[in-house]
Amino acid sequence: MSTAIKSLARHQHWLALLVVGVVLLLVPFVAALGGQAWVRIANFAILYVFLALGLNIVVGYAGLLDLGYVAFYAVGAYTYALLASPHFAIHLPFWVILPLGAGLACVFGVLLGAPTLKLRGDYLAIVTLGFGEIIRIFMNNLNAPVNITNGAQGITLIDPIRIGGFSLSQSSTFLGVTLSGPQKYYFLLVGLAILVIVINIRLQDSRIGRAWQAIREDEVAAKACGINTRNIKLLAFAMGASFGGIAGGVFSAMQGFVSPESFSLMESITILAMVVLGGMGHIPGVILGAVLLTGLPEALRYGIEPLQKMVFGRLLIDPESLRMLVFGLALVLVMRFRPAGLWPSPQRRRELSESTD
Amino acid sequence: MSAQQVLLEAHAVAKHFGGVKALHDVSLTIRRGEIYGLIGPNGAGKTTFFNCLTGLYKNESGHFVFDGARLAADAPHKAAEVGIARTFQNIRLFGNMTAIENVMVGRHLRTRAGVLGAITRNASTRAEEAAIARRAEELLHYVGIHERAHDYAKNLSYGDQRRLEIARALATEPKLLALDEPAAGMNGTETDALRVLVEGICRDGVTVLLIEHDVKLVMGLCGRVAVLDYGEKICEDVPAVVQRDPRVIEAYLGGSLA
């Protein structure tokens, strides 16, 4: 009897995965019914899942509050843009640039991590915030005396991801199914997201994951246990940054255009909000946070205008400001009533319930 | 005393906090296999000595020679690496991790798996992970709290938390186990059980350095005792002699009157 229940539970596990798989497969086609813009929104949602899970390693696992995460995203994006565009007339293939971007972002992660090792909490947040801004300002001003980043104009005509003659930006037909450019990027992004999810899960229950958790709980005790907290913290920064670098590269290729304004402080805060709102350190929560915070503003953008017309017969409030208002209110409400996030890990819920006692 | 017998030598260790001399040229020698007691009134510098020894503080002058090699100051993880493990006066466990996870963190130092191993979960990583869990379970058995293995550390009783801290320290495979007031806040039964545990640890080949307020416990357990007062070592001998030393009596009963 108990074995029957167990096998049922195991089947449910596989069934759930199957359902998720089918849904993921259908999303780009359903979204395409509303136009390719919706496929792009889905793509961004998954790109943000990827970014948020990268940041989750730094913030959720190691407990290091990083407000400059977007800097690594920018490093990856500009690495791709400079090495695959007419700007320098260099056109390297993506499988060279993406790892290069990840590696460079990783170096920047260590550069940021090293001086901040002794800082915690709000102090760390301020320094990382500054770092994020420094990178953005560099991108904005590295156009003179030698034009490297093309300043505020940004870099255009960036190559799409291309494998041989097969480009991800044009539509093509497989087995009678026509896939548009954004739809193809969608599947690439889903693949990357699955990869980062697996890495997050596996790191969590590992020697390294336990060391991160120990540092988050009590750094002095972690040191006394023989954990080299300097290296382990740098490792968290480096890993988080590498994921940011990869995401940046894909972003560059997908958009075909990068400029410094894509990497503002607001972007860092949004990614952090995804992690916190969803449930810090809890993978399903972070995914939920990323999807909601990408999807909700778009849904509000398209939904509010018709709604106002329907209810009031005319447009009362500018949809753009109302959108931000509703969005902000939603954030405040969630943090007030679910401080551990929408879908927190059992552990984080415990930590927070303890501190409010 | 031959070099073989000596595990730890402190050479004129001094530590100041601003104008306050917390430790004033403290020298002492701990032999392999003994239980060495460090006692003294409140504020005598016992914990400061511990913190210098384990690298949490950097001593201004003097140095430690452990197991024949000089200890790097100001590097707690290195102290643990050469074989000095400690517990804390105010228990410092990883409260939101289970008891067994706490001990598994202690295995960090003696295991190797890195990020790549964790991500690929290759055979050697899986084997190492299983060995970590097995050793952690053994240690929980050893200190007698295996029934609480999957409880969160912060939910354990006070005595069990002390034991868990000892298990976590033992997981680092120390040569010297430094216990900072392990009996503080324990009742008589718990203290007796602790005595049995510490004796067992010593019998199993780990040298023990014990800071304790409970003079009775120290006198019963320790082979030799050093007494600190105002950051200075005023006495070092077997308990029977220390107990009768006039300076020690003075320190404990109020030196200002003398």
Coordinates of C-alpha atoms in Angstrom, one line a residue:
Chain A
M1 CA 0.0 0.0 0.0
S2 CA 2.7 2.5 1.0
T3 CA 4.7 1.6 -2.0
A4 CA 1.7 2.2 -4.2
I5 CA 1.4 5.7 -2.7
K6 CA 5.1 6.3 -3.2
S7 CA 5.0 5.3 -6.8
L8 CA 1.9 7.5 -7.2
A9 CA 3.9 10.4 -5.7
R10 CA 6.7 9.7 -8.1
H11 CA 4.4 9.6 -11.0
Q12 CA 2.9 12.9 -9.9
H13 CA 6.4 14.3 -9.9
W14 CA 6.9 13.3 -13.5
L15 CA 3.4 14.3 -14.4
A16 CA 4.1 17.8 -13.0
L17 CA 7.3 18.0 -15.0
L18 CA 5.5 16.9 -18.1
V19 CA 2.8 19.6 -17.6
V20 CA 5.4 22.3 -17.1
G21 CA 7.2 21.0 -20.2
V22 CA 4.1 21.1 -22.4
V23 CA 3.2 24.6 -21.1
L24 CA 6.8 25.9 -21.8
L25 CA 6.5 24.4 -25.3
L26 CA 3.1 26.0 -26.0
V27 CA 3.9 29.5 -24.6
P28 CA 5.6 31.0 -27.7
F29 CA 2.8 29.8 -29.9
V30 CA 0.0 31.0 -27.7
A31 CA 1.8 34.3 -27.2
A32 CA 2.3 34.7 -30.9
L33 CA -1.5 34.8 -31.3
G34 CA -1.3 38.2 -29.7
G35 CA 1.6 39.3 -31.9
Q36 CA 5.3 38.8 -31.7
A37 CA 5.5 41.5 -29.1
W38 CA 4.1 39.0 -26.6
V39 CA 6.7 36.4 -27.5
R40 CA 9.3 39.1 -26.8
I41 CA 7.7 39.7 -23.4
A42 CA 7.9 36.0 -22.7
N43 CA 11.6 36.0 -23.7
F44 CA 12.3 38.8 -21.3
A45 CA 10.5 37.0 -18.6
I46 CA 12.8 34.0 -19.0
L47 CA 15.9 36.2 -19.4
Y48 CA 14.9 37.7 -16.0
V49 CA 14.4 34.3 -14.5
F50 CA 18.0 33.6 -15.6
L51 CA 19.3 36.8 -14.2
A52 CA 17.3 36.5 -10.9
L53 CA 18.6 33.0 -10.3
G54 CA 22.1 34.2 -10.9
L55 CA 21.6 37.0 -8.3
N56 CA 19.9 34.4 -6.0
I57 CA 23.3 32.8 -5.6
V58 CA 24.8 36.0 -4.3
V59 CA 21.8 37.3 -2.3
G60 CA 19.8 34.3 -1.5
Y61 CA 22.5 31.7 -0.8
A62 CA 25.5 33.7 0.4
G63 CA 23.4 36.5 1.9
L64 CA 25.4 39.3 0.3
L65 CA 23.2 42.2 -0.7
D66 CA 24.2 43.2 -4.2
L67 CA 22.6 46.3 -5.7
G68 CA 25.0 46.5 -8.6
Y69 CA 24.2 43.2 -10.3
V70 CA 23.2 44.9 -13.6
A71 CA 26.9 45.8 -14.0
F72 CA 27.7 42.2 -14.9
Y73 CA 24.8 42.1 -17.2
A74 CA 26.2 45.2 -18.9
V75 CA 29.7 43.7 -19.1
G76 CA 28.3 40.6 -20.9
A77 CA 26.1 42.7 -23.2
Y78 CA 28.9 45.0 -24.2
T79 CA 31.4 42.2 -24.7
Y80 CA 29.0 40.6 -27.1
A81 CA 28.2 43.9 -28.8
L82 CA 31.8 44.9 -29.3
L83 CA 32.9 41.5 -30.6
A84 CA 30.0 40.8 -32.9
S85 CA 29.0 44.1 -34.6
P86 CA 30.2 46.5 -37.4
H87 CA 31.4 48.9 -34.6
F88 CA 34.9 47.3 -34.7
A89 CA 34.1 45.2 -37.7
I90 CA 34.7 42.1 -35.5
H91 CA 32.3 39.2 -36.0
L92 CA 33.2 36.4 -33.7
P93 CA 30.8 33.5 -33.3
F94 CA 28.6 33.4 -30.2
W95 CA 30.2 30.3 -28.7
V96 CA 33.4 32.3 -28.4
I97 CA 31.8 35.5 -27.1
L98 CA 29.3 34.1 -24.5
P99 CA 32.0 32.3 -22.5
L100 CA 34.3 35.3 -22.9
G101 CA 31.6 37.6 -21.6
A102 CA 30.9 35.2 -18.7
G103 CA 34.6 35.1 -17.9
L104 CA 35.0 38.8 -18.1
A105 CA 31.9 39.4 -15.9
C106 CA 33.4 36.8 -13.5
V107 CA 36.6 38.9 -13.3
F108 CA 34.5 42.0 -12.6
G109 CA 32.6 40.0 -9.9
V110 CA 35.9 39.3 -8.1
L111 CA 37.0 42.9 -8.6
L112 CA 33.8 44.1 -6.9
G113 CA 33.9 41.3 -4.3
A114 CA 37.5 41.8 -3.1
P115 CA 37.2 45.2 -1.6
T116 CA 33.8 44.6 -0.1
L117 CA 34.6 41.4 1.7
K118 CA 34.5 43.0 5.2
L119 CA 31.3 44.8 4.5
R120 CA 27.8 43.5 5.2
G121 CA 24.2 44.5 4.8
D122 CA 23.5 48.1 4.0
Y123 CA 27.2 49.0 3.6
L124 CA 27.7 46.3 1.1
A125 CA 24.6 47.4 -0.7
I126 CA 25.9 51.0 -1.0
V127 CA 29.3 49.9 -2.4
T128 CA 27.7 47.5 -5.0
L129 CA 25.3 50.2 -6.0
G130 CA 28.2 52.6 -6.7
F131 CA 29.9 49.9 -8.7
G132 CA 26.9 49.4 -10.9
E133 CA 26.7 53.1 -11.6
I134 CA 30.4 53.3 -12.3
I135 CA 30.1 50.6 -15.0
R136 CA 27.1 52.3 -16.6
I137 CA 28.9 55.7 -16.6
F138 CA 32.0 54.1 -18.1
M139 CA 29.9 52.7 -20.9
N140 CA 28.4 56.1 -21.4
N141 CA 31.7 57.9 -21.6
L142 CA 34.1 55.5 -23.2
N143 CA 33.6 57.1 -26.6
A144 CA 36.5 59.6 -26.3
P145 CA 39.4 60.0 -26.8
V146 CA 39.1 56.5 -28.3
N147 CA 35.6 55.4 -29.2
I148 CA 35.2 52.1 -27.6
T149 CA 31.5 51.9 -26.5
N150 CA 30.0 54.6 -28.8
G151 CA 28.8 56.4 -25.7
A152 CA 25.1 57.1 -25.1
Q153 CA 24.2 56.2 -28.7
G154 CA 25.0 52.6 -28.0
I155 CA 26.0 50.0 -30.4
T156 CA 23.7 48.9 -33.2
L157 CA 23.5 46.1 -35.8
I158 CA 24.8 43.5 -33.4
D159 CA 24.9 40.0 -34.9
P160 CA 22.2 37.6 -33.9
I161 CA 23.2 34.2 -32.5
R162 CA 24.1 32.2 -35.6
I163 CA 25.1 28.6 -36.0
G164 CA 26.6 28.2 -39.4
G165 CA 24.0 29.5 -41.8
F166 CA 21.2 29.1 -39.2
S167 CA 20.3 32.5 -37.7
L168 CA 18.2 32.8 -34.6
S169 CA 16.8 36.2 -35.8
Q170 CA 15.0 35.0 -38.9
S171 CA 12.0 32.8 -39.2
S172 CA 12.5 29.3 -40.5
T173 CA 10.4 26.2 -40.9
F174 CA 11.0 22.8 -39.2
L175 CA 8.8 19.8 -40.0
G176 CA 6.1 22.1 -41.2
V177 CA 6.2 24.4 -38.1
T178 CA 7.3 27.9 -38.8
L179 CA 9.3 29.5 -36.0
S180 CA 9.8 33.3 -35.9
G181 CA 13.1 34.8 -34.6
P182 CA 11.8 35.6 -31.1
Q183 CA 10.3 32.1 -30.8
K184 CA 13.7 30.6 -31.5
Y185 CA 15.3 32.9 -28.9
Y186 CA 12.6 31.7 -26.6
F187 CA 13.8 28.1 -26.8
L188 CA 17.4 29.1 -26.4
L189 CA 16.4 31.1 -23.3
V190 CA 14.4 28.2 -21.8
G191 CA 17.4 25.9 -22.3
L192 CA 19.7 28.4 -20.5
A193 CA 17.1 28.9 -17.7
I194 CA 16.9 25.1 -17.2
L195 CA 20.7 25.0 -17.0
V196 CA 20.8 27.7 -14.3
I197 CA 17.9 26.1 -12.4
V198 CA 19.8 22.8 -12.3
I199 CA 23.0 24.6 -11.2
N200 CA 21.1 26.4 -8.4
I201 CA 19.5 23.2 -7.2
R202 CA 22.7 21.3 -7.1
L203 CA 24.7 24.0 -5.5
Q204 CA 22.2 24.3 -2.7
D205 CA 22.8 20.9 -1.3
S206 CA 26.5 20.8 -1.7
R207 CA 29.6 21.5 0.4
I208 CA 29.8 24.9 -1.2
G209 CA 26.1 25.6 -0.7
R210 CA 26.4 24.7 3.0
A211 CA 29.4 27.0 3.4
W212 CA 27.4 29.9 1.9
Q213 CA 24.5 29.2 4.2
A214 CA 26.9 29.0 7.2
I215 CA 28.4 32.4 6.3
R216 CA 24.9 33.8 6.0
E217 CA 24.0 32.4 9.5
D218 CA 27.1 33.3 11.4
E219 CA 30.3 34.4 9.7
V220 CA 32.5 34.1 12.8
A221 CA 31.4 30.6 13.5
A222 CA 31.9 29.7 9.8
K223 CA 35.5 30.9 10.0
A224 CA 36.0 29.0 13.2
C225 CA 34.8 25.9 11.4
G226 CA 37.7 26.4 8.9
I227 CA 35.7 27.9 6.1
N228 CA 37.9 30.4 4.1
T229 CA 35.1 33.0 4.1
R230 CA 37.0 35.2 1.7
N231 CA 37.3 32.7 -1.0
I232 CA 33.8 31.3 -0.5
K233 CA 32.2 34.8 -0.7
L234 CA 34.3 35.7 -3.8
L235 CA 33.1 32.4 -5.4
A236 CA 29.5 33.6 -4.8
F237 CA 30.2 36.9 -6.4
A238 CA 32.1 35.3 -9.3
M239 CA 29.3 32.8 -10.0
G240 CA 26.5 35.3 -9.8
A241 CA 28.5 37.7 -12.1
S242 CA 29.1 34.9 -14.7
F243 CA 25.4 34.3 -15.1
G244 CA 24.9 38.0 -15.4
G245 CA 27.5 38.0 -18.2
I246 CA 25.8 35.2 -20.1
A247 CA 22.4 36.9 -19.8
G248 CA 23.9 40.2 -21.1
G249 CA 25.4 38.4 -24.2
V250 CA 22.0 36.8 -25.0
F251 CA 20.3 40.2 -24.5
S252 CA 22.7 41.9 -26.9
A253 CA 22.2 39.3 -29.6
M254 CA 18.4 39.2 -29.1
Q255 CA 18.0 43.0 -29.2
G256 CA 20.6 43.7 -31.8
F257 CA 21.3 47.0 -29.9
V258 CA 22.7 48.0 -26.6
S259 CA 23.1 51.3 -24.9
P260 CA 24.0 52.3 -21.3
E261 CA 20.4 53.2 -20.5
S262 CA 19.5 49.5 -20.4
F263 CA 21.7 49.1 -17.4
S264 CA 20.4 51.7 -15.0
L265 CA 20.1 51.3 -11.2
M266 CA 16.4 50.7 -11.7
E267 CA 17.3 47.5 -13.5
S268 CA 19.4 46.2 -10.6
I269 CA 16.6 47.0 -8.2
T270 CA 14.1 45.2 -10.4
I271 CA 16.2 42.1 -10.4
L272 CA 16.7 42.2 -6.7
A273 CA 13.0 42.8 -6.2
M274 CA 12.3 39.6 -8.2
V275 CA 14.4 37.7 -5.8
V276 CA 13.0 39.2 -2.7
L277 CA 9.4 39.3 -3.8
G278 CA 9.4 35.7 -5.0
G279 CA 11.2 34.3 -2.0
M280 CA 14.9 34.7 -1.4
G281 CA 17.0 31.5 -1.8
H282 CA 14.0 29.5 -3.0
I283 CA 14.2 28.6 -6.6
P284 CA 10.5 28.3 -7.5
G285 CA 9.8 31.6 -5.7
V286 CA 12.5 33.4 -7.6
I287 CA 11.2 32.1 -10.9
L288 CA 7.7 33.3 -9.9
G289 CA 9.0 36.7 -8.9
A290 CA 10.8 37.1 -12.2
V291 CA 7.9 36.1 -14.3
L292 CA 5.4 38.2 -12.3
L293 CA 7.6 41.3 -12.3
T294 CA 8.2 41.1 -16.1
G295 CA 4.7 40.1 -17.0
L296 CA 2.6 42.2 -14.7
P297 CA 3.8 45.6 -15.9
E298 CA 3.2 44.6 -19.5
A299 CA -0.2 43.2 -18.7
L300 CA -1.0 46.5 -17.0
R301 CA 0.3 48.4 -19.9
Y302 CA -2.1 46.7 -22.3
G303 CA -4.9 46.2 -19.9
I304 CA -5.4 49.5 -18.1
E305 CA -6.4 51.6 -21.1
P306 CA -9.3 49.5 -22.3
L307 CA -10.4 48.9 -18.7
Q308 CA -10.7 52.6 -18.0
K309 CA -12.6 53.2 -21.2
M310 CA -14.9 50.4 -20.2
V311 CA -15.5 51.5 -16.6
F312 CA -15.5 55.3 -17.0
G313 CA -16.2 55.6 -20.7
R314 CA -13.0 57.7 -21.1
L315 CA -9.4 57.8 -20.1
L316 CA -9.1 59.2 -16.6
I317 CA -5.4 58.6 -15.7
D318 CA -2.5 58.3 -18.0
P319 CA -1.9 54.5 -18.3
E320 CA 1.8 54.8 -17.9
S321 CA 1.7 56.5 -14.5
L322 CA -1.1 54.3 -13.3
R323 CA 0.9 51.3 -14.3
M324 CA 3.8 52.3 -12.1
L325 CA 1.4 53.2 -9.3
V326 CA -0.3 49.8 -9.3
F327 CA 3.0 48.0 -9.6
G328 CA 4.5 49.9 -6.6
L329 CA 1.4 49.3 -4.6
A330 CA 1.5 45.6 -5.4
L331 CA 5.1 45.4 -4.2
V332 CA 4.3 47.2 -1.0
L333 CA 1.4 45.0 -0.3
V334 CA 3.3 41.8 -0.9
M335 CA 6.2 42.9 1.3
R336 CA 3.7 43.9 4.0
F337 CA 1.7 40.7 4.1
R338 CA 4.2 38.2 2.9
P339 CA 7.6 39.5 4.1
A340 CA 9.3 36.2 3.2
G341 CA 8.2 36.5 -0.4
L342 CA 5.3 35.1 -2.4
W343 CA 6.7 31.6 -2.3
P344 CA 9.4 31.4 0.3
S345 CA 11.5 28.5 1.2
P346 CA 10.4 26.9 4.5
Q347 CA 13.7 28.0 6.0
R348 CA 13.4 31.7 5.1
R349 CA 9.9 31.7 6.5
R350 CA 11.4 30.4 9.8
E351 CA 14.1 33.0 9.9
L352 CA 11.7 35.8 9.4
S353 CA 9.1 34.5 11.8
E354 CA 11.8 34.4 14.4
S355 CA 12.9 38.0 13.9
T356 CA 9.3 39.3 14.2
D357 CA 8.6 37.3 17.4
Chain B
M1 CA 59.7 17.9 28.5
S2 CA 60.5 16.8 25.0
A3 CA 59.2 18.6 21.9
Q4 CA 57.2 15.5 21.1
Q5 CA 55.1 16.0 24.2
V6 CA 54.3 19.7 23.6
L7 CA 51.2 20.5 21.5
L8 CA 50.9 24.2 22.0
E9 CA 53.2 26.9 23.3
A10 CA 52.1 30.5 23.9
H11 CA 55.1 32.9 24.0
A12 CA 54.5 36.2 25.8
V13 CA 51.1 36.8 24.0
A14 CA 49.9 40.3 24.6
K15 CA 46.7 42.0 23.5
H16 CA 45.5 45.5 24.2
F17 CA 42.1 47.1 23.6
G18 CA 42.9 50.8 23.5
G19 CA 44.6 51.4 26.9
V20 CA 43.3 48.3 28.4
K21 CA 45.7 45.4 28.7
A22 CA 43.5 42.4 28.1
L23 CA 46.5 40.0 27.9
H24 CA 49.9 40.8 29.3
D25 CA 52.7 38.6 28.1
V26 CA 50.9 35.3 28.7
S27 CA 53.1 32.2 28.2
L28 CA 51.9 28.7 28.7
T29 CA 52.5 25.2 27.4
I30 CA 49.9 22.5 26.7
R31 CA 51.0 18.9 26.4
R32 CA 49.6 16.3 24.1
G33 CA 46.7 14.3 25.5
E34 CA 46.0 16.5 28.6
I35 CA 43.0 18.4 29.7
Y36 CA 44.3 21.9 30.4
G37 CA 42.2 24.3 32.4
L38 CA 42.3 28.1 32.0
I39 CA 40.4 29.8 34.8
G40 CA 40.2 33.3 36.3
P41 CA 37.7 35.9 37.4
N42 CA 35.4 37.7 35.0
G43 CA 37.3 39.9 32.6
A44 CA 40.6 38.2 33.3
G45 CA 41.3 37.7 29.6
K46 CA 40.4 34.0 29.2
T47 CA 38.2 34.5 26.1
T48 CA 40.7 37.1 24.7
F49 CA 43.4 34.4 24.9
F50 CA 41.1 32.0 23.1
N51 CA 40.3 34.5 20.4
C52 CA 44.0 35.2 19.8
L53 CA 44.8 31.5 19.7
T54 CA 42.0 30.9 17.1
G55 CA 42.9 33.9 15.0
L56 CA 39.8 36.0 15.7
Y57 CA 41.9 38.6 17.3
K58 CA 45.4 39.7 16.2
N59 CA 47.7 39.8 19.2
E60 CA 50.1 42.8 19.4
S61 CA 53.1 40.8 20.4
G62 CA 54.1 37.3 21.2
H63 CA 53.2 34.2 19.2
F64 CA 51.8 30.7 19.3
V65 CA 53.7 27.5 18.3
F66 CA 51.3 24.7 17.6
D67 CA 52.4 21.2 16.7
G68 CA 55.9 22.5 16.0
A69 CA 54.9 25.3 13.6
R70 CA 54.2 28.9 14.3
L71 CA 50.6 29.9 14.0
A72 CA 49.6 32.6 11.5
A73 CA 47.9 35.4 13.5
D74 CA 44.5 36.8 12.3
A75 CA 43.4 33.8 10.2
P76 CA 40.7 31.7 11.9
H77 CA 40.3 29.2 9.1
K78 CA 44.1 28.5 9.2
A79 CA 43.9 27.8 12.9
A80 CA 41.2 25.3 12.2
E81 CA 43.2 23.8 9.4
V82 CA 46.2 23.1 11.5
G83 CA 44.0 21.5 14.1
I84 CA 42.6 23.9 16.6
A85 CA 38.8 23.8 16.9
R86 CA 36.8 25.8 19.3
T87 CA 33.4 26.4 20.8
F88 CA 32.0 29.8 21.9
Q89 CA 31.0 31.1 25.3
N90 CA 27.8 32.4 23.8
I91 CA 26.9 29.5 21.6
R92 CA 27.3 30.2 17.9
L93 CA 25.5 27.6 15.9
F94 CA 24.0 28.0 12.5
G95 CA 20.5 28.2 14.0
N96 CA 18.4 27.7 10.8
M97 CA 20.3 24.7 9.8
T98 CA 19.6 21.2 11.2
A99 CA 21.9 19.6 13.8
I100 CA 23.4 17.3 11.2
E101 CA 23.9 20.1 8.7
N102 CA 25.8 22.0 11.4
V103 CA 28.2 19.1 11.8
M104 CA 28.4 18.7 8.0
V105 CA 29.7 22.3 7.8
G106 CA 32.4 21.3 10.2
R107 CA 33.5 18.7 7.6
H108 CA 34.1 21.5 5.0
L109 CA 37.7 21.8 5.9
R110 CA 38.6 18.1 5.4
T111 CA 36.7 17.7 2.1
R112 CA 37.4 18.9 -1.4
A113 CA 34.3 19.1 -3.6
G114 CA 34.1 22.4 -5.5
V115 CA 31.6 24.0 -7.7
L116 CA 32.2 21.8 -10.7
G117 CA 31.8 18.7 -8.5
A118 CA 28.6 20.1 -7.1
I119 CA 27.1 20.9 -10.5
T120 CA 28.1 17.6 -12.2
R121 CA 27.5 15.5 -9.1
N122 CA 30.1 13.1 -10.3
A123 CA 30.9 9.8 -8.5
S124 CA 33.6 11.2 -6.3
T125 CA 31.5 14.1 -5.2
R126 CA 28.6 11.8 -4.3
A127 CA 30.9 9.5 -2.4
E128 CA 32.4 12.5 -0.5
E129 CA 28.9 13.8 0.3
A130 CA 27.9 10.4 1.6
A131 CA 31.0 10.2 3.7
I132 CA 30.3 13.7 5.1
A133 CA 26.8 12.7 6.1
R134 CA 28.0 9.5 7.6
R135 CA 30.7 11.1 9.7
A136 CA 28.3 13.8 10.9
E137 CA 25.9 11.1 12.0
E138 CA 28.7 9.3 13.9
L139 CA 29.7 12.5 15.6
L140 CA 26.1 13.2 16.7
H141 CA 26.0 9.7 18.1
Y142 CA 29.3 10.4 19.8
V143 CA 28.0 13.5 21.7
G144 CA 24.7 11.8 22.2
I145 CA 22.2 13.9 20.3
H146 CA 21.6 11.7 17.2
E147 CA 17.9 11.7 17.9
R148 CA 17.8 15.4 17.2
A149 CA 19.8 15.1 14.0
H150 CA 17.1 16.7 11.8
D151 CA 15.9 19.3 14.3
Y152 CA 16.9 22.9 13.7
A153 CA 19.9 23.9 15.8
K154 CA 18.0 26.8 17.4
N155 CA 15.2 24.5 18.6
L156 CA 17.6 22.3 20.6
S157 CA 17.8 22.5 24.3
Y158 CA 20.6 24.5 25.8
G159 CA 22.7 21.5 26.8
D160 CA 22.1 19.9 23.4
Q161 CA 23.3 23.0 21.7
R162 CA 26.5 22.9 23.7
R163 CA 26.9 19.3 22.6
L164 CA 26.2 20.1 19.0
E165 CA 28.8 22.8 19.0
I166 CA 31.3 20.3 20.3
A167 CA 30.3 17.8 17.6
R168 CA 30.8 20.5 14.9
A169 CA 34.2 21.4 16.3
L170 CA 35.2 17.7 16.4
A171 CA 34.1 17.4 12.7
T172 CA 37.2 19.5 11.8
E173 CA 39.4 16.7 13.1
P174 CA 41.2 18.9 15.7
K175 CA 44.3 18.1 17.7
L176 CA 43.3 20.7 20.2
L177 CA 39.7 21.3 21.2
A178 CA 39.2 24.6 22.9
L179 CA 36.0 24.8 24.9
D180 CA 34.9 28.3 26.1
E181 CA 32.8 27.8 29.2
P182 CA 31.0 24.7 28.1
A183 CA 29.2 24.3 31.4
A184 CA 27.9 27.8 31.6
G185 CA 24.2 27.7 32.4
M186 CA 24.1 23.9 32.8
N187 CA 22.5 22.2 35.8
G188 CA 24.3 19.6 37.8
T189 CA 23.2 16.6 35.8
E190 CA 24.1 18.2 32.5
T191 CA 27.5 19.2 33.9
D192 CA 28.2 15.7 35.0
A193 CA 27.3 14.4 31.5
L194 CA 29.6 17.1 30.0
R195 CA 32.4 15.9 32.2
V196 CA 32.0 12.3 30.9
L197 CA 32.0 13.6 27.3
V198 CA 35.1 15.7 27.7
E199 CA 37.0 12.8 29.4
G200 CA 35.9 10.6 26.5
I201 CA 37.2 13.1 23.9
C202 CA 40.5 13.3 25.7
R203 CA 40.8 9.5 25.9
D204 CA 40.2 9.4 22.1
G205 CA 43.3 11.4 21.6
V206 CA 42.2 15.0 21.4
T207 CA 43.9 17.5 23.7
V208 CA 41.4 19.7 25.5
L209 CA 41.8 23.4 26.5
L210 CA 39.0 24.3 28.9
I211 CA 38.0 27.7 30.0
E212 CA 35.6 27.4 32.8
H213 CA 34.0 29.3 35.7
D214 CA 32.8 26.1 37.4
V215 CA 35.9 25.6 39.6
K216 CA 34.7 22.3 40.8
L217 CA 34.5 21.0 37.2
V218 CA 37.9 22.3 36.3
M219 CA 39.6 20.8 39.4
G220 CA 38.0 17.5 38.7
L221 CA 38.7 17.3 35.0
C222 CA 42.0 19.0 34.3
G223 CA 45.5 17.7 34.7
R224 CA 46.9 21.1 34.9
V225 CA 45.4 24.6 35.4
A226 CA 46.5 28.1 34.6
V227 CA 45.0 31.1 36.3
L228 CA 44.6 34.4 34.6
D229 CA 44.0 37.7 36.5
Y230 CA 43.9 41.1 34.9
G231 CA 45.4 39.6 31.8
E232 CA 48.4 38.1 33.5
K233 CA 49.1 34.5 34.3
I234 CA 49.4 34.3 38.0
C235 CA 49.7 30.6 38.5
E236 CA 50.1 27.3 36.5
D237 CA 50.2 23.9 38.2
V238 CA 48.2 20.8 39.1
P239 CA 44.7 21.6 40.5
A240 CA 45.6 20.7 44.1
V241 CA 48.5 23.2 44.2
V242 CA 46.5 25.9 42.3
Q243 CA 43.7 25.7 44.8
R244 CA 46.0 26.6 47.7
D245 CA 48.0 29.3 45.9
P246 CA 47.5 32.5 47.9
R247 CA 47.5 34.7 44.7
V248 CA 44.7 32.6 43.2
I249 CA 42.6 32.8 46.4
E250 CA 43.2 36.6 46.5
A251 CA 42.2 37.0 42.8
Y252 CA 39.0 35.0 43.4
L253 CA 38.1 36.5 46.7
G254 CA 38.8 40.1 45.8
G255 CA 42.3 41.3 45.2
S256 CA 41.5 44.9 45.9
L257 CA 41.2 44.2 49.6
A258 CA 44.7 42.7 49.9

